[in-house]
């Protein structure tokens, strides 16, 4: 059996841990591995490398991905889709393990319908994939946000300021909510619930009146003020999957709060710091469990599936179901966060 592996979309801590687990478990079944370089781009352009036990030795703690990644969407043109189908044959791939978020796995689901034996592994720091309690990479991102908030509390307090911290999370505010709870944010703003800037200022004013020396606001990049009616974008250009480049909500908050309350305000964009570097122990273990399960599904002859975490157990669900919609923050988790606002 020759198994293809690819990593697509934004990178994420734990990608290499999955690749290592796939190859180590697959080796026990006598499988061989072909790494596809730079996600779907490598299958369109036929850019690959052989992967064996030596290739994956020592990569468990490494951030990024040894295979490279891209946001190429081969479903955008019929020519590219056909190139992928031809190249799967050309490389002699018996199955293809796709490690990615909703975009990459959406392509894997469509290719399965076209006869390619795909398996998905849920990757994204955003934790917004359906059917799995957690994606790997999320815990690392939350840890980085928590680390940042601990530091921002002290400088913000020293200067009696308001600090708006912009974190990743396009359509789902999981990083903002988990990071905000862990880091003791005073207000958390997420895309699921457009905010009222007057209400945010009220929180800030009330804290000042109560003698608090600072306020820390965490906002997902996709959070937006009610009156704007849509997300704040950096530029109008869309990527191959139709996503706009988000950014600016932190800056907006700091500017508006200072203007409306008179309290000096600053903003910080944590950006790609949340995605880079070594995975936490939790993410290494989750990624490893996912990698093992992905190969075991192939060995059982089960395809068109995504490995997932349900409770304490690693299971699998159909790729079509997993990519049918975005997993947004549930009301109960938001309720817990809101108890600590103000
Ligand atoms: O991986 C998802 C994500 O982290 C989003 O939250 C964010 O909007 C996007 O990636 C940014 O990625 P890039 O700037 O690398 O395209």
Short mmCIF file of C-alpha atoms in Angstrom, two decimals, residues 88-308:
data_model
loop_
_atom_site.label_atom_id
_atom_site.label_comp_id
_atom_site.label_asym_id
_atom_site.label_seq_id
_atom_site.Cartn_x
_atom_site.Cartn_y
_atom_site.Cartn_z
CA UNK A 88 -3.06 10.34 -7.60
CA UNK A 89 -2.86 7.63 -10.25
CA UNK A 90 0.59 8.70 -11.47
CA UNK A 91 1.98 8.46 -7.92
CA UNK A 92 0.25 5.13 -7.38
CA UNK A 93 -1.54 6.31 -4.23
CA UNK A 94 -3.85 3.70 -2.71
CA UNK A 95 -5.17 6.16 -0.13
CA UNK A 96 -4.67 9.80 0.79
CA UNK A 97 -4.51 11.18 4.33
CA UNK A 98 -5.48 14.86 4.27
CA UNK A 99 -4.56 16.87 7.36
CA UNK A 100 -6.45 20.14 7.30
CA UNK A 101 -9.34 22.35 8.31
CA UNK A 102 -12.75 22.77 6.69
CA UNK A 103 -11.34 23.93 3.33
CA UNK A 104 -8.79 21.12 2.90
CA UNK A 105 -11.20 18.50 4.21
CA UNK A 106 -14.00 19.89 2.04
CA UNK A 107 -11.81 19.06 -0.96
CA UNK A 108 -11.06 15.60 0.53
CA UNK A 109 -14.83 14.99 0.84
CA UNK A 110 -15.40 15.93 -2.81
CA UNK A 111 -12.48 13.80 -4.00
CA UNK A 112 -13.91 10.84 -2.08
CA UNK A 113 -17.10 11.25 -4.12
CA UNK A 114 -14.90 11.08 -7.23
CA UNK A 115 -13.40 7.75 -6.13
CA UNK A 116 -10.25 8.79 -4.26
CA UNK A 117 -9.83 6.94 -0.95
CA UNK A 118 -9.42 9.93 1.35
CA UNK A 119 -9.16 10.12 5.14
CA UNK A 120 -9.27 13.43 7.02
CA UNK A 121 -7.45 14.56 10.15
CA UNK A 122 -8.97 17.68 11.80
CA UNK A 123 -6.40 20.44 12.05
CA UNK A 124 -6.98 24.06 12.94
CA UNK A 125 -6.07 26.36 15.78
CA UNK A 126 -9.61 27.75 15.38
CA UNK A 127 -11.30 24.54 16.67
CA UNK A 128 -14.24 25.18 14.33
CA UNK A 129 -14.66 21.76 12.69
CA UNK A 130 -17.93 19.89 13.24
CA UNK A 131 -18.02 16.43 14.74
CA UNK A 132 -14.92 16.70 16.88
CA UNK A 133 -14.70 18.14 20.39
CA UNK A 134 -11.23 19.50 19.68
CA UNK A 135 -8.93 19.93 16.72
CA UNK A 136 -5.20 19.65 17.39
CA UNK A 137 -3.38 23.00 17.51
CA UNK A 138 -6.18 24.70 19.45
CA UNK A 139 -4.69 23.96 22.87
CA UNK A 140 -1.36 25.45 21.79
CA UNK A 141 -3.03 28.62 20.48
CA UNK A 142 -5.02 29.01 23.70
CA UNK A 143 -1.83 28.56 25.76
CA UNK A 144 -0.10 31.29 23.75
CA UNK A 145 -3.05 33.68 24.18
CA UNK A 146 -3.09 32.95 27.93
CA UNK A 147 0.65 33.62 28.18
CA UNK A 148 0.17 36.91 26.30
CA UNK A 149 -2.77 38.02 28.48
CA UNK A 150 -0.81 37.35 31.69
CA UNK A 151 1.84 39.75 30.43
CA UNK A 152 -0.57 42.32 29.06
CA UNK A 153 -2.42 42.53 32.39
CA UNK A 154 0.65 43.90 34.17
CA UNK A 155 1.65 46.54 31.62
CA UNK A 156 -1.99 47.62 31.11
CA UNK A 157 -2.50 47.97 34.86
CA UNK A 158 0.75 49.90 35.34
CA UNK A 159 -0.44 52.52 32.84
CA UNK A 160 -4.16 52.54 33.85
CA UNK A 161 -5.07 51.70 30.28
CA UNK A 162 -7.49 49.64 28.25
CA UNK A 163 -5.88 46.93 26.12
CA UNK A 164 -7.72 45.35 23.18
CA UNK A 165 -6.18 42.01 22.19
CA UNK A 166 -7.06 40.67 18.75
CA UNK A 167 -6.78 36.89 18.39
CA UNK A 168 -7.48 34.49 15.49
CA UNK A 169 -10.95 33.11 14.84
CA UNK A 170 -12.69 33.97 11.63
CA UNK A 171 -16.25 32.65 12.07
CA UNK A 172 -15.89 31.03 15.48
CA UNK A 173 -14.59 32.62 18.67
CA UNK A 174 -13.18 29.51 20.38
CA UNK A 175 -9.66 30.90 20.84
CA UNK A 176 -11.03 34.19 22.20
CA UNK A 177 -13.39 32.47 24.65
CA UNK A 178 -10.96 29.82 25.94
CA UNK A 179 -7.96 32.17 25.94
CA UNK A 180 -10.07 34.93 27.49
CA UNK A 181 -11.36 32.71 30.30
CA UNK A 182 -7.88 31.29 31.01
CA UNK A 183 -6.25 34.73 30.89
CA UNK A 184 -8.91 36.56 32.92
CA UNK A 185 -10.19 38.91 30.19
CA UNK A 186 -12.74 41.52 31.31
CA UNK A 187 -14.70 41.35 28.06
CA UNK A 188 -14.60 38.75 25.26
CA UNK A 189 -15.98 39.55 21.81
CA UNK A 190 -16.68 36.85 19.23
CA UNK A 191 -18.13 36.64 15.71
CA UNK A 192 -21.12 34.64 16.94
CA UNK A 193 -22.45 37.67 18.85
CA UNK A 194 -21.94 41.08 17.21
CA UNK A 195 -21.04 43.58 19.93
CA UNK A 196 -22.40 46.97 20.94
CA UNK A 197 -19.53 49.43 21.37
CA UNK A 198 -21.60 51.48 23.87
CA UNK A 199 -21.98 48.38 26.05
CA UNK A 200 -18.24 47.63 25.83
CA UNK A 201 -17.49 51.22 26.94
CA UNK A 202 -19.96 50.83 29.78
CA UNK A 203 -18.00 47.82 31.09
CA UNK A 204 -14.78 49.82 30.90
CA UNK A 205 -16.28 52.87 32.65
CA UNK A 206 -17.80 50.72 35.39
CA UNK A 207 -14.45 49.09 36.08
CA UNK A 208 -12.81 52.49 36.40
CA UNK A 209 -15.55 53.70 38.75
CA UNK A 210 -15.04 50.56 40.86
CA UNK A 211 -11.39 51.50 41.26
CA UNK A 212 -9.97 48.94 38.81
CA UNK A 213 -6.76 50.12 37.24
CA UNK A 214 -7.22 48.59 33.78
CA UNK A 215 -9.44 46.65 31.40
CA UNK A 216 -8.44 43.87 29.08
CA UNK A 217 -10.62 43.05 26.10
CA UNK A 218 -10.10 39.95 23.96
CA UNK A 219 -11.66 40.06 20.49
CA UNK A 220 -11.65 37.36 17.84
CA UNK A 221 -10.55 38.79 14.48
CA UNK A 222 -14.04 38.01 13.14
CA UNK A 223 -15.86 39.95 15.91
CA UNK A 224 -17.63 43.07 14.68
CA UNK A 225 -19.81 45.92 15.97
CA UNK A 226 -23.55 45.44 15.43
CA UNK A 227 -23.89 48.63 13.46
CA UNK A 228 -21.15 47.64 10.98
CA UNK A 229 -23.17 44.58 9.91
CA UNK A 230 -20.08 42.60 8.91
CA UNK A 231 -16.48 41.72 9.69
CA UNK A 232 -13.61 44.19 9.58
CA UNK A 233 -11.28 43.28 6.72
CA UNK A 234 -7.71 44.23 5.85
CA UNK A 235 -8.25 44.27 2.09
CA UNK A 236 -10.92 43.30 -0.40
CA UNK A 237 -9.00 40.40 -1.99
CA UNK A 238 -10.32 36.88 -1.34
CA UNK A 239 -8.24 33.68 -1.16
CA UNK A 240 -8.87 30.55 -3.27
CA UNK A 241 -11.57 29.40 -0.83
CA UNK A 242 -13.31 32.80 -0.88
CA UNK A 243 -12.06 34.08 2.50
CA UNK A 244 -11.26 37.75 3.06
CA UNK A 245 -8.13 38.76 5.02
CA UNK A 246 -9.49 39.81 8.40
CA UNK A 247 -7.92 42.23 10.86
CA UNK A 248 -8.56 45.57 12.47
CA UNK A 249 -11.09 44.90 15.22
CA UNK A 250 -8.44 45.40 17.95
CA UNK A 251 -7.43 48.74 16.48
CA UNK A 252 -11.10 49.74 16.10
CA UNK A 253 -11.83 48.93 19.76
CA UNK A 254 -8.84 50.82 21.15
CA UNK A 255 -9.64 53.88 19.03
CA UNK A 256 -13.37 53.94 19.85
CA UNK A 257 -12.93 53.23 23.57
CA UNK A 258 -10.35 55.99 23.98
CA UNK A 259 -12.57 58.41 22.03
CA UNK A 260 -15.75 57.55 23.95
CA UNK A 261 -14.40 57.05 27.51
CA UNK A 262 -11.30 59.23 27.51
CA UNK A 263 -9.26 56.33 28.92
CA UNK A 264 -5.94 55.81 27.18
CA UNK A 265 -6.16 52.61 25.11
CA UNK A 266 -3.83 50.36 23.15
CA UNK A 267 -4.25 47.28 20.98
CA UNK A 268 -2.19 44.18 20.24
CA UNK A 269 -2.67 41.72 17.36
CA UNK A 270 -1.34 38.28 18.35
CA UNK A 271 -1.62 37.05 14.75
CA UNK A 272 0.60 34.20 13.59
CA UNK A 273 2.35 33.93 16.96
CA UNK A 274 -0.66 31.77 17.85
CA UNK A 275 0.19 29.27 15.11
CA UNK A 276 3.96 29.07 15.19
CA UNK A 277 6.31 26.89 17.18
CA UNK A 278 6.14 23.74 19.21
CA UNK A 279 2.81 22.10 20.16
CA UNK A 280 1.74 21.67 23.79
CA UNK A 281 1.85 18.17 25.33
CA UNK A 282 -1.96 17.95 24.89
CA UNK A 283 -1.72 18.72 21.17
CA UNK A 284 1.17 16.28 20.67
CA UNK A 285 -0.91 13.52 22.23
CA UNK A 286 -4.10 14.40 20.34
CA UNK A 287 -2.20 14.67 17.04
CA UNK A 288 -0.55 11.31 17.71
CA UNK A 289 -3.86 9.62 18.51
CA UNK A 290 -5.40 11.10 15.33
CA UNK A 291 -2.47 9.91 13.19
CA UNK A 292 -2.66 6.37 14.55
CA UNK A 293 -6.43 6.23 13.99
CA UNK A 294 -6.15 7.57 10.42
CA UNK A 295 -3.89 4.67 9.41
CA UNK A 296 -5.99 2.15 11.28
CA UNK A 297 -9.05 3.29 9.31
CA UNK A 298 -7.14 2.60 6.09
CA UNK A 299 -6.23 -0.83 7.40
CA UNK A 300 -9.93 -1.48 8.10
CA UNK A 301 -10.80 -0.33 4.57
CA UNK A 302 -12.84 2.66 5.81
CA UNK A 303 -12.60 5.79 3.63
CA UNK A 304 -14.33 9.13 3.25
CA UNK A 305 -14.00 9.47 7.04
CA UNK A 306 -12.50 12.06 9.39
CA UNK A 307 -10.94 10.99 12.69
CA UNK A 308 -12.37 12.90 15.64
#
